[in-house]
Every structure is written in structure tokens, then in C-alpha cells.
Short mmCIF file of N, CA and C in Angstrom, two decimals:
data_model
loop_
_atom_site.label_atom_id
_atom_site.label_comp_id
_atom_site.label_asym_id
_atom_site.label_seq_id
_atom_site.Cartn_x
_atom_site.Cartn_y
_atom_site.Cartn_z
N MET A 129 9.34 10.19 -16.85
CA MET A 129 10.63 10.47 -17.43
C MET A 129 11.52 9.19 -17.34
N ASN A 130 12.05 8.80 -18.48
CA ASN A 130 12.87 7.61 -18.54
C ASN A 130 14.35 8.03 -18.57
N VAL A 131 15.20 7.42 -17.73
CA VAL A 131 16.63 7.77 -17.63
C VAL A 131 17.44 6.48 -17.77
N ARG A 132 18.46 6.49 -18.65
CA ARG A 132 19.30 5.32 -18.79
C ARG A 132 20.76 5.79 -19.00
N THR A 133 21.69 5.03 -18.48
CA THR A 133 23.12 5.34 -18.61
C THR A 133 23.54 5.08 -20.06
N LYS A 134 24.08 6.11 -20.71
CA LYS A 134 24.54 5.97 -22.09
C LYS A 134 26.03 5.57 -22.14
N ALA A 135 26.83 6.24 -21.30
CA ALA A 135 28.28 6.00 -21.31
C ALA A 135 28.93 6.46 -20.03
N ARG A 136 29.99 5.76 -19.64
CA ARG A 136 30.84 6.16 -18.52
C ARG A 136 32.05 6.83 -19.09
N VAL A 137 32.23 8.09 -18.87
CA VAL A 137 33.34 8.81 -19.54
C VAL A 137 34.54 8.99 -18.61
N MET A 138 34.42 8.86 -17.29
CA MET A 138 35.52 8.93 -16.37
C MET A 138 35.21 7.97 -15.20
N ASP A 139 36.24 7.27 -14.77
CA ASP A 139 36.14 6.41 -13.58
C ASP A 139 36.94 7.05 -12.46
N PHE A 140 37.13 6.32 -11.35
CA PHE A 140 37.88 6.87 -10.22
C PHE A 140 39.29 7.36 -10.63
N GLU A 141 39.98 6.57 -11.40
CA GLU A 141 41.33 6.99 -11.83
C GLU A 141 41.29 8.22 -12.77
N GLY A 142 40.29 8.22 -13.61
CA GLY A 142 40.15 9.38 -14.53
C GLY A 142 39.89 10.65 -13.80
N VAL A 143 39.08 10.60 -12.77
CA VAL A 143 38.76 11.78 -11.94
C VAL A 143 39.99 12.21 -11.17
N ARG A 144 40.75 11.24 -10.61
CA ARG A 144 41.97 11.52 -9.84
C ARG A 144 43.00 12.18 -10.75
N ARG A 145 43.18 11.60 -11.95
CA ARG A 145 44.18 12.18 -12.88
C ARG A 145 43.81 13.60 -13.32
N ALA A 146 42.53 13.82 -13.54
CA ALA A 146 42.06 15.15 -13.98
C ALA A 146 42.37 16.18 -12.88
N ILE A 147 42.09 15.83 -11.65
CA ILE A 147 42.37 16.77 -10.56
C ILE A 147 43.84 17.05 -10.39
N THR A 148 44.67 16.02 -10.54
CA THR A 148 46.10 16.19 -10.47
C THR A 148 46.62 17.13 -11.60
N ARG A 149 46.13 16.89 -12.81
CA ARG A 149 46.53 17.68 -13.96
C ARG A 149 46.09 19.15 -13.82
N ILE A 150 44.84 19.35 -13.36
CA ILE A 150 44.31 20.70 -13.18
C ILE A 150 45.12 21.42 -12.09
N ALA A 151 45.47 20.73 -11.02
CA ALA A 151 46.31 21.34 -9.94
C ALA A 151 47.65 21.84 -10.53
N HIS A 152 48.31 20.98 -11.31
CA HIS A 152 49.57 21.38 -11.92
C HIS A 152 49.40 22.56 -12.87
N GLU A 153 48.32 22.57 -13.65
CA GLU A 153 48.03 23.63 -14.59
C GLU A 153 47.80 24.98 -13.86
N ILE A 154 47.09 24.93 -12.74
CA ILE A 154 46.84 26.11 -11.92
C ILE A 154 48.16 26.68 -11.40
N LEU A 155 48.93 25.79 -10.86
CA LEU A 155 50.24 26.28 -10.29
C LEU A 155 51.16 26.83 -11.39
N GLU A 156 51.20 26.20 -12.54
CA GLU A 156 52.04 26.69 -13.62
C GLU A 156 51.56 28.06 -14.12
N ARG A 157 50.26 28.17 -14.35
CA ARG A 157 49.71 29.44 -14.85
C ARG A 157 49.91 30.57 -13.86
N ASN A 158 49.82 30.30 -12.58
CA ASN A 158 49.89 31.34 -11.53
C ASN A 158 51.25 31.48 -10.90
N GLY A 159 52.23 30.68 -11.33
CA GLY A 159 53.57 30.76 -10.77
C GLY A 159 53.64 30.42 -9.27
N GLY A 160 52.80 29.47 -8.86
CA GLY A 160 52.79 29.08 -7.43
C GLY A 160 51.49 29.44 -6.81
N ILE A 161 51.53 29.57 -5.45
CA ILE A 161 50.26 29.79 -4.70
C ILE A 161 50.11 31.17 -4.09
N GLU A 162 51.09 32.07 -4.28
CA GLU A 162 50.96 33.40 -3.74
C GLU A 162 49.70 34.13 -4.26
N LYS A 163 48.86 34.61 -3.33
CA LYS A 163 47.62 35.32 -3.71
C LYS A 163 46.58 34.42 -4.36
N LEU A 164 46.74 33.08 -4.27
CA LEU A 164 45.84 32.13 -4.90
C LEU A 164 44.84 31.63 -3.85
N SER A 165 43.58 31.51 -4.17
CA SER A 165 42.55 30.95 -3.37
C SER A 165 41.61 30.12 -4.22
N ILE A 166 40.94 29.14 -3.62
CA ILE A 166 40.03 28.26 -4.32
C ILE A 166 38.68 28.35 -3.70
N ILE A 167 37.64 28.46 -4.55
CA ILE A 167 36.25 28.54 -4.12
C ILE A 167 35.43 27.53 -4.90
N GLY A 168 34.78 26.63 -4.21
CA GLY A 168 33.95 25.60 -4.87
C GLY A 168 32.50 25.95 -4.78
N ILE A 169 31.77 25.61 -5.83
CA ILE A 169 30.32 25.85 -5.87
C ILE A 169 29.63 24.59 -5.33
N GLN A 170 28.73 24.84 -4.34
CA GLN A 170 28.00 23.71 -3.72
C GLN A 170 27.33 22.89 -4.79
N THR A 171 27.27 21.66 -4.77
CA THR A 171 27.73 20.70 -3.81
C THR A 171 29.03 20.06 -4.32
N ARG A 172 28.94 19.48 -5.51
CA ARG A 172 30.08 18.74 -5.98
C ARG A 172 31.28 19.63 -6.34
N GLY A 173 31.07 20.83 -6.72
CA GLY A 173 32.16 21.75 -6.95
C GLY A 173 32.95 22.03 -5.68
N ALA A 174 32.23 22.00 -4.57
CA ALA A 174 32.89 22.16 -3.25
C ALA A 174 33.80 20.97 -2.94
N PHE A 175 33.31 19.75 -3.25
CA PHE A 175 34.15 18.57 -3.01
C PHE A 175 35.39 18.60 -3.91
N LEU A 176 35.20 18.98 -5.21
CA LEU A 176 36.32 19.07 -6.12
C LEU A 176 37.29 20.14 -5.66
N ALA A 177 36.81 21.27 -5.15
CA ALA A 177 37.68 22.35 -4.66
C ALA A 177 38.54 21.81 -3.54
N GLU A 178 37.90 21.06 -2.59
CA GLU A 178 38.69 20.51 -1.44
C GLU A 178 39.78 19.57 -1.97
N ARG A 179 39.44 18.78 -2.96
CA ARG A 179 40.49 17.88 -3.48
C ARG A 179 41.59 18.63 -4.18
N LEU A 180 41.21 19.65 -4.97
CA LEU A 180 42.25 20.48 -5.60
C LEU A 180 43.12 21.17 -4.57
N ALA A 181 42.54 21.71 -3.56
CA ALA A 181 43.31 22.36 -2.52
C ALA A 181 44.29 21.36 -1.85
N ARG A 182 43.83 20.14 -1.57
CA ARG A 182 44.70 19.12 -0.99
C ARG A 182 45.83 18.78 -1.93
N LYS A 183 45.52 18.64 -3.25
CA LYS A 183 46.55 18.27 -4.22
C LYS A 183 47.59 19.40 -4.36
N ILE A 184 47.09 20.63 -4.35
CA ILE A 184 48.04 21.77 -4.44
C ILE A 184 48.94 21.81 -3.20
N GLU A 185 48.34 21.56 -2.02
CA GLU A 185 49.16 21.53 -0.82
C GLU A 185 50.19 20.39 -0.85
N GLU A 186 49.79 19.28 -1.40
CA GLU A 186 50.71 18.11 -1.52
C GLU A 186 51.88 18.49 -2.45
N ILE A 187 51.61 19.23 -3.51
CA ILE A 187 52.65 19.62 -4.48
C ILE A 187 53.50 20.70 -3.89
N GLU A 188 52.91 21.72 -3.31
CA GLU A 188 53.65 22.94 -2.88
C GLU A 188 54.11 22.86 -1.43
N GLY A 189 53.51 22.02 -0.63
CA GLY A 189 53.92 21.89 0.76
C GLY A 189 53.30 23.01 1.59
N GLU A 190 52.33 23.72 1.07
CA GLU A 190 51.72 24.83 1.75
C GLU A 190 50.22 24.87 1.37
N SER A 191 49.36 25.24 2.35
CA SER A 191 47.91 25.23 2.04
C SER A 191 47.51 26.46 1.31
N VAL A 192 46.37 26.37 0.62
CA VAL A 192 45.76 27.46 -0.10
C VAL A 192 44.44 27.78 0.53
N PRO A 193 44.09 29.06 0.74
CA PRO A 193 42.81 29.37 1.33
C PRO A 193 41.66 28.84 0.42
N MET A 194 40.66 28.27 1.09
CA MET A 194 39.54 27.68 0.38
C MET A 194 38.20 28.11 0.91
N GLY A 195 37.25 28.28 0.04
CA GLY A 195 35.89 28.65 0.45
C GLY A 195 34.85 27.90 -0.36
N VAL A 196 33.61 28.13 0.02
CA VAL A 196 32.49 27.44 -0.61
C VAL A 196 31.34 28.43 -0.87
N LEU A 197 30.75 28.36 -2.07
CA LEU A 197 29.61 29.25 -2.42
C LEU A 197 28.38 28.39 -2.58
N ASP A 198 27.25 28.94 -2.08
CA ASP A 198 25.92 28.42 -2.40
C ASP A 198 25.28 29.52 -3.23
N ILE A 199 25.10 29.29 -4.48
CA ILE A 199 24.63 30.30 -5.42
C ILE A 199 23.10 30.34 -5.57
N THR A 200 22.39 29.57 -4.73
CA THR A 200 20.98 29.40 -4.87
C THR A 200 20.24 30.77 -5.06
N LEU A 201 20.47 31.72 -4.19
CA LEU A 201 19.76 32.98 -4.21
C LEU A 201 20.23 33.89 -5.35
N TYR A 202 21.29 33.52 -6.06
CA TYR A 202 21.84 34.32 -7.16
C TYR A 202 21.38 33.79 -8.50
N ARG A 203 20.67 32.66 -8.52
CA ARG A 203 20.22 32.04 -9.78
C ARG A 203 19.20 32.93 -10.47
N ASP A 204 19.28 32.91 -11.82
CA ASP A 204 18.25 33.71 -12.57
C ASP A 204 17.01 32.88 -12.85
N ASP A 205 17.02 31.61 -12.38
CA ASP A 205 15.83 30.73 -12.55
C ASP A 205 15.28 30.27 -11.19
N LEU A 206 15.56 31.02 -10.16
CA LEU A 206 15.18 30.59 -8.79
C LEU A 206 13.67 30.21 -8.67
N GLN A 207 12.85 30.92 -9.34
CA GLN A 207 11.38 30.64 -9.27
C GLN A 207 11.03 29.28 -9.85
N THR A 208 11.82 28.83 -10.79
CA THR A 208 11.54 27.52 -11.45
C THR A 208 12.25 26.33 -10.77
N VAL A 209 13.15 26.62 -9.87
CA VAL A 209 13.94 25.56 -9.22
C VAL A 209 13.09 24.81 -8.20
N ALA A 210 12.41 25.56 -7.29
CA ALA A 210 11.60 24.99 -6.26
C ALA A 210 10.76 26.07 -5.58
N ASP A 211 9.62 25.65 -4.97
CA ASP A 211 8.83 26.61 -4.23
C ASP A 211 9.60 27.04 -3.00
N GLN A 212 10.26 26.14 -2.31
CA GLN A 212 11.06 26.44 -1.14
C GLN A 212 12.47 25.97 -1.35
N PRO A 213 13.31 26.67 -2.05
CA PRO A 213 14.67 26.18 -2.34
C PRO A 213 15.47 26.04 -1.03
N VAL A 214 16.33 25.01 -1.05
CA VAL A 214 17.21 24.82 0.11
C VAL A 214 18.43 25.66 -0.05
N VAL A 215 18.68 26.56 0.86
CA VAL A 215 19.83 27.47 0.80
C VAL A 215 20.83 27.06 1.86
N ASN A 216 22.06 26.77 1.45
CA ASN A 216 23.14 26.44 2.35
C ASN A 216 24.03 27.70 2.51
N GLU A 217 24.92 27.60 3.45
CA GLU A 217 25.76 28.73 3.77
C GLU A 217 26.95 28.86 2.79
N SER A 218 27.23 30.05 2.36
CA SER A 218 28.48 30.35 1.64
C SER A 218 29.50 30.67 2.71
N ARG A 219 30.69 30.06 2.54
CA ARG A 219 31.78 30.32 3.50
C ARG A 219 33.05 30.68 2.75
N ILE A 220 33.40 31.93 2.93
CA ILE A 220 34.71 32.36 2.34
C ILE A 220 35.47 33.06 3.52
N PRO A 221 36.27 32.20 4.19
CA PRO A 221 36.95 32.69 5.42
C PRO A 221 38.27 33.46 5.17
N PHE A 222 38.33 34.21 4.08
CA PHE A 222 39.52 34.99 3.80
C PHE A 222 39.07 36.20 2.96
N ASP A 223 39.87 37.24 2.95
CA ASP A 223 39.60 38.45 2.20
C ASP A 223 39.96 38.20 0.72
N ILE A 224 39.00 38.29 -0.19
CA ILE A 224 39.28 38.00 -1.58
C ILE A 224 39.84 39.19 -2.33
N GLN A 225 39.91 40.31 -1.72
CA GLN A 225 40.44 41.54 -2.34
C GLN A 225 41.81 41.30 -2.88
N GLY A 226 42.01 41.45 -4.18
CA GLY A 226 43.34 41.36 -4.84
C GLY A 226 43.83 39.97 -4.99
N ARG A 227 43.03 38.94 -4.70
CA ARG A 227 43.48 37.53 -4.82
C ARG A 227 43.05 36.98 -6.18
N VAL A 228 43.76 35.97 -6.60
CA VAL A 228 43.34 35.17 -7.81
C VAL A 228 42.48 34.04 -7.27
N ILE A 229 41.22 34.06 -7.67
CA ILE A 229 40.25 33.06 -7.23
C ILE A 229 40.13 31.99 -8.35
N VAL A 230 40.31 30.74 -7.93
CA VAL A 230 40.01 29.64 -8.87
C VAL A 230 38.62 29.13 -8.44
N LEU A 231 37.64 29.41 -9.27
CA LEU A 231 36.27 28.98 -9.04
C LEU A 231 36.10 27.54 -9.56
N VAL A 232 35.57 26.63 -8.80
CA VAL A 232 35.49 25.20 -9.15
C VAL A 232 34.06 24.74 -9.21
N ASP A 233 33.72 24.08 -10.30
CA ASP A 233 32.42 23.40 -10.39
C ASP A 233 32.60 22.11 -11.09
N ASP A 234 31.56 21.24 -11.03
CA ASP A 234 31.66 19.91 -11.64
C ASP A 234 31.44 19.96 -13.16
N VAL A 235 30.34 20.56 -13.59
CA VAL A 235 30.03 20.58 -15.02
C VAL A 235 29.76 21.97 -15.50
N LEU A 236 30.37 22.34 -16.60
CA LEU A 236 30.07 23.63 -17.26
C LEU A 236 29.10 23.31 -18.43
N PHE A 237 27.94 23.92 -18.36
CA PHE A 237 26.94 23.69 -19.39
C PHE A 237 26.54 25.01 -19.99
N THR A 238 25.45 25.62 -19.58
CA THR A 238 24.98 26.89 -20.19
C THR A 238 25.79 28.10 -19.71
N GLY A 239 26.42 27.99 -18.57
CA GLY A 239 27.21 29.12 -18.03
C GLY A 239 26.44 29.89 -16.97
N ARG A 240 25.19 29.57 -16.78
CA ARG A 240 24.35 30.37 -15.83
C ARG A 240 24.79 30.15 -14.36
N THR A 241 25.21 28.96 -14.01
CA THR A 241 25.67 28.76 -12.66
C THR A 241 26.95 29.58 -12.37
N VAL A 242 27.82 29.59 -13.31
CA VAL A 242 29.07 30.37 -13.17
C VAL A 242 28.75 31.85 -13.07
N ARG A 243 27.83 32.35 -13.90
CA ARG A 243 27.42 33.74 -13.83
C ARG A 243 26.92 34.08 -12.44
N ALA A 244 26.10 33.23 -11.87
CA ALA A 244 25.55 33.43 -10.53
C ALA A 244 26.69 33.46 -9.52
N ALA A 245 27.65 32.53 -9.64
CA ALA A 245 28.79 32.49 -8.73
C ALA A 245 29.65 33.72 -8.84
N LEU A 246 29.87 34.23 -10.02
CA LEU A 246 30.62 35.48 -10.20
C LEU A 246 29.90 36.67 -9.49
N ASP A 247 28.59 36.75 -9.64
CA ASP A 247 27.84 37.79 -8.94
C ASP A 247 28.03 37.71 -7.45
N GLU A 248 28.00 36.48 -6.91
CA GLU A 248 28.16 36.35 -5.44
C GLU A 248 29.57 36.62 -5.03
N ILE A 249 30.60 36.19 -5.77
CA ILE A 249 31.98 36.53 -5.43
C ILE A 249 32.17 38.00 -5.31
N ILE A 250 31.64 38.77 -6.28
CA ILE A 250 31.82 40.22 -6.25
C ILE A 250 31.17 40.84 -5.04
N ASP A 251 30.15 40.19 -4.50
CA ASP A 251 29.53 40.71 -3.25
C ASP A 251 30.49 40.54 -2.05
N PHE A 252 31.48 39.65 -2.18
CA PHE A 252 32.48 39.46 -1.11
C PHE A 252 33.67 40.40 -1.24
N GLY A 253 33.84 41.06 -2.45
CA GLY A 253 34.99 41.91 -2.67
C GLY A 253 35.43 41.87 -4.07
N ARG A 254 36.54 42.48 -4.37
CA ARG A 254 37.04 42.53 -5.76
C ARG A 254 38.34 41.75 -5.91
N PRO A 255 38.25 40.55 -6.46
CA PRO A 255 39.48 39.77 -6.66
C PRO A 255 40.30 40.34 -7.79
N LYS A 256 41.55 40.00 -7.84
CA LYS A 256 42.47 40.40 -8.94
C LYS A 256 42.01 39.73 -10.22
N ALA A 257 41.64 38.43 -10.15
CA ALA A 257 41.18 37.67 -11.27
C ALA A 257 40.35 36.50 -10.78
N VAL A 258 39.49 35.95 -11.65
CA VAL A 258 38.73 34.73 -11.37
C VAL A 258 39.01 33.76 -12.52
N GLN A 259 39.49 32.60 -12.19
CA GLN A 259 39.70 31.55 -13.18
C GLN A 259 38.71 30.40 -12.89
N LEU A 260 38.32 29.68 -13.90
CA LEU A 260 37.30 28.65 -13.74
C LEU A 260 37.91 27.28 -14.05
N ALA A 261 37.68 26.34 -13.10
CA ALA A 261 38.08 24.98 -13.26
C ALA A 261 36.86 24.06 -13.15
N VAL A 262 36.70 23.14 -14.12
CA VAL A 262 35.61 22.19 -14.12
C VAL A 262 36.13 20.80 -14.48
N ILE A 263 35.46 19.82 -13.99
CA ILE A 263 35.82 18.40 -14.37
C ILE A 263 35.25 18.10 -15.79
N VAL A 264 34.11 18.64 -16.13
CA VAL A 264 33.54 18.38 -17.45
C VAL A 264 32.98 19.65 -18.07
N ASP A 265 33.35 19.87 -19.32
CA ASP A 265 32.73 20.94 -20.12
C ASP A 265 31.90 20.23 -21.16
N ARG A 266 30.61 20.41 -21.11
CA ARG A 266 29.72 19.66 -22.00
C ARG A 266 29.14 20.53 -23.18
N GLY A 267 29.61 21.80 -23.22
CA GLY A 267 29.16 22.66 -24.31
C GLY A 267 27.78 23.21 -24.08
N HIS A 268 27.13 23.67 -25.13
CA HIS A 268 25.77 24.24 -25.08
C HIS A 268 25.73 25.58 -24.32
N ARG A 269 26.74 26.41 -24.42
CA ARG A 269 26.79 27.68 -23.68
C ARG A 269 25.66 28.62 -24.11
N GLU A 270 25.08 29.28 -23.13
CA GLU A 270 24.09 30.36 -23.40
C GLU A 270 24.69 31.70 -23.03
N LEU A 271 25.78 31.71 -22.32
CA LEU A 271 26.50 32.94 -21.90
C LEU A 271 27.92 32.87 -22.32
N PRO A 272 28.60 33.95 -22.55
CA PRO A 272 30.00 33.91 -23.00
C PRO A 272 30.95 33.60 -21.88
N ILE A 273 30.93 32.35 -21.43
CA ILE A 273 31.81 31.91 -20.32
C ILE A 273 32.54 30.64 -20.78
N ARG A 274 33.83 30.64 -20.48
CA ARG A 274 34.63 29.43 -20.78
C ARG A 274 35.50 29.04 -19.58
N ALA A 275 35.83 27.78 -19.50
CA ALA A 275 36.69 27.31 -18.40
C ALA A 275 38.19 27.51 -18.74
N ASP A 276 38.95 27.85 -17.72
CA ASP A 276 40.41 27.97 -17.89
C ASP A 276 41.05 26.55 -17.74
N TYR A 277 40.43 25.70 -16.96
CA TYR A 277 40.95 24.37 -16.69
C TYR A 277 39.82 23.37 -16.84
N VAL A 278 39.99 22.34 -17.67
CA VAL A 278 38.96 21.40 -17.95
C VAL A 278 39.52 19.99 -17.78
N GLY A 279 38.84 19.20 -17.00
CA GLY A 279 39.24 17.74 -16.89
C GLY A 279 38.97 17.00 -18.17
N LYS A 280 37.79 17.21 -18.77
CA LYS A 280 37.42 16.51 -20.00
C LYS A 280 36.30 17.27 -20.69
N ASN A 281 36.46 17.43 -22.01
CA ASN A 281 35.37 17.97 -22.83
C ASN A 281 34.53 16.84 -23.30
N VAL A 282 33.22 16.92 -23.06
CA VAL A 282 32.30 15.84 -23.38
C VAL A 282 31.16 16.47 -24.16
N PRO A 283 31.21 16.39 -25.50
CA PRO A 283 30.09 16.91 -26.31
C PRO A 283 28.80 16.10 -26.00
N THR A 284 27.68 16.77 -25.87
CA THR A 284 26.43 16.10 -25.47
C THR A 284 25.30 16.63 -26.32
N ALA A 285 24.23 15.85 -26.34
CA ALA A 285 22.98 16.25 -26.96
C ALA A 285 22.08 16.89 -25.90
N ASP A 286 21.02 17.58 -26.36
CA ASP A 286 20.11 18.26 -25.44
C ASP A 286 19.38 17.26 -24.53
N ASN A 287 19.18 16.02 -24.95
CA ASN A 287 18.47 15.05 -24.13
C ASN A 287 19.41 14.23 -23.22
N GLU A 288 20.64 14.69 -23.12
CA GLU A 288 21.61 13.99 -22.24
C GLU A 288 21.94 14.85 -21.03
N VAL A 289 22.31 14.18 -19.95
CA VAL A 289 22.68 14.84 -18.72
C VAL A 289 24.07 14.24 -18.35
N VAL A 290 25.00 15.12 -17.94
CA VAL A 290 26.24 14.66 -17.43
C VAL A 290 26.16 14.59 -15.89
N ALA A 291 26.34 13.39 -15.33
CA ALA A 291 26.27 13.18 -13.92
C ALA A 291 27.65 12.96 -13.39
N VAL A 292 28.16 13.89 -12.53
CA VAL A 292 29.43 13.69 -11.82
C VAL A 292 29.09 13.15 -10.46
N ARG A 293 29.61 11.99 -10.21
CA ARG A 293 29.37 11.32 -8.93
C ARG A 293 30.66 11.36 -8.12
N MET A 294 30.53 11.74 -6.82
CA MET A 294 31.69 11.92 -5.97
C MET A 294 31.55 11.02 -4.75
N ILE A 295 32.63 10.43 -4.32
CA ILE A 295 32.64 9.54 -3.12
C ILE A 295 31.97 10.25 -1.96
N GLU A 296 32.27 11.53 -1.76
CA GLU A 296 31.76 12.22 -0.58
C GLU A 296 30.23 12.24 -0.50
N LYS A 297 29.54 12.16 -1.65
CA LYS A 297 28.09 12.24 -1.67
C LYS A 297 27.45 10.98 -2.26
N ASP A 298 28.12 10.39 -3.23
CA ASP A 298 27.49 9.33 -4.04
C ASP A 298 28.15 7.96 -3.84
N GLU A 299 29.25 7.89 -3.00
CA GLU A 299 29.97 6.67 -2.70
C GLU A 299 30.74 6.08 -3.89
N ILE A 300 30.94 6.89 -4.90
CA ILE A 300 31.68 6.43 -6.10
C ILE A 300 32.19 7.71 -6.81
N ASP A 301 33.38 7.65 -7.42
CA ASP A 301 33.89 8.69 -8.26
C ASP A 301 33.75 8.23 -9.72
N GLU A 302 32.91 8.99 -10.46
CA GLU A 302 32.76 8.66 -11.88
C GLU A 302 31.98 9.79 -12.52
N VAL A 303 32.12 9.83 -13.87
CA VAL A 303 31.31 10.75 -14.68
C VAL A 303 30.62 9.88 -15.74
N VAL A 304 29.28 10.01 -15.78
CA VAL A 304 28.51 9.26 -16.71
C VAL A 304 27.62 10.21 -17.48
N ILE A 305 27.28 9.74 -18.73
CA ILE A 305 26.28 10.47 -19.52
C ILE A 305 25.02 9.68 -19.40
N LEU A 306 23.95 10.39 -19.01
CA LEU A 306 22.61 9.79 -18.91
C LEU A 306 21.77 10.27 -20.07
N GLU A 307 21.01 9.37 -20.65
CA GLU A 307 20.08 9.75 -21.71
C GLU A 307 18.71 9.84 -21.07
N VAL A 308 18.05 10.99 -21.27
CA VAL A 308 16.79 11.26 -20.63
C VAL A 308 15.68 11.52 -21.68
N ASP A 309 14.58 10.85 -21.48
CA ASP A 309 13.41 11.15 -22.31
C ASP A 309 12.55 12.11 -21.54
N PHE A 310 12.69 13.45 -21.84
CA PHE A 310 11.93 14.41 -21.14
C PHE A 310 10.51 14.43 -21.66
N PRO A 311 9.49 14.63 -20.75
CA PRO A 311 8.11 14.86 -21.25
C PRO A 311 8.09 16.11 -22.10
N GLN A 312 7.18 16.17 -23.04
CA GLN A 312 7.08 17.28 -24.00
C GLN A 312 7.09 18.65 -23.33
N SER A 313 6.49 18.79 -22.11
CA SER A 313 6.37 20.11 -21.51
C SER A 313 7.62 20.59 -20.80
N GLU A 314 8.56 19.73 -20.57
CA GLU A 314 9.79 20.09 -19.82
C GLU A 314 10.84 20.60 -20.80
N THR A 315 11.65 21.53 -20.30
CA THR A 315 12.79 22.03 -21.06
C THR A 315 14.03 21.59 -20.30
N ARG A 316 15.18 21.77 -20.98
CA ARG A 316 16.44 21.34 -20.37
C ARG A 316 16.77 22.19 -19.14
N GLN A 317 17.40 21.60 -18.16
CA GLN A 317 17.82 22.28 -16.93
C GLN A 317 19.15 22.97 -17.15
N SER A 318 19.23 24.22 -16.72
CA SER A 318 20.49 24.94 -16.84
C SER A 318 21.49 24.63 -15.76
N SER A 319 22.75 24.63 -16.08
CA SER A 319 23.84 24.43 -15.08
C SER A 319 24.89 25.44 -15.31
#
């Protein structure tokens, strides 16, 4: 498999501005932080959720409850992911009943990751509403799911991958489009 960088669509400042804008949009839409909670999808969605929670606290002067989901066991393609998938802990240290949950992920693609996250959230209780925030929406939806808050819409081809790199894991903040020459037998990976 051959992979090459096609374009850099966001740099450190672009990611920072997108998080700041999304934080303001969340506060405006919800009229503040009452009954608001943030849940990030492992791994990079969790990092983005932490940053959003910090930005909201900076703006409002009060913290927002935050949690993390590992949707591995809720995936509809678990058998194709790995023979022994790595499962991390989901941590939601608050009662979600009646709360507005802002679910955070890095890239919205087919919608299957979000569907799995919604299934897991419901296992924790019944929120008043779930809103979706992503840094990149790349299109190609397979399920009727859309983001409420989007850092950037990035139309892509099937042979492209959107890579969100975060300082916490990758030592850099950026979003790049990678062009991938998949072997004939491989199909695109769902996100």
C-alpha cells in the first residue's frame, strides 16, 4: 500500500480556531452550560473533547462534565478490525439522564462510528439530546447522521484518508489528506 500526503487542510492555528468557534457555537445553541456535558470518542475525539471542555470553561468560568467512550465493542465491523481488538475503558463520571450530550469525534465519514457511540451512550441512560461535534466532515455517509458542529468540511475521494493529528498523541496539531493506493482486495475503512 502506497501512502502520500496530498494536502494539509488545517494547521495548529486552524485546529485552535475551529475548537474556539465550535465552543462558542455550542454555548450559543444551548444557552450556556446548564445540563450540558461533553463525551469524546477514543482516541482523538477524546483529546478534542478535553480541549472543548477547557475552552468552554475558559469562556463561561465554570467546568462542564466530561467523559470518554471506547466504542470498540459496539462496532458493526468488529470482526474485520482485528482478531484481538484493544478495548479501552469508557468513562462517564456523571449521570447522563436528561442532559444535553455533545458527542465529539475527529472525522465524520460513513457515520458508523457515531452510530456505535449512540448505542453505547444509551446504555448509560437517556439523555435529553445528543449533538455531534467534529473537526472534519469528509462526506461519504452510509447512515443518516450529520454533525451539528463542524470545524471544516473536506470533500474527499474514496482513495483518500483524512488524518487528524493531535499534539497529545502525534506531537503536532494538523489535518492532512492522504492519498492511498489500496490493493485490489481491500475496501475502504469505515469511520
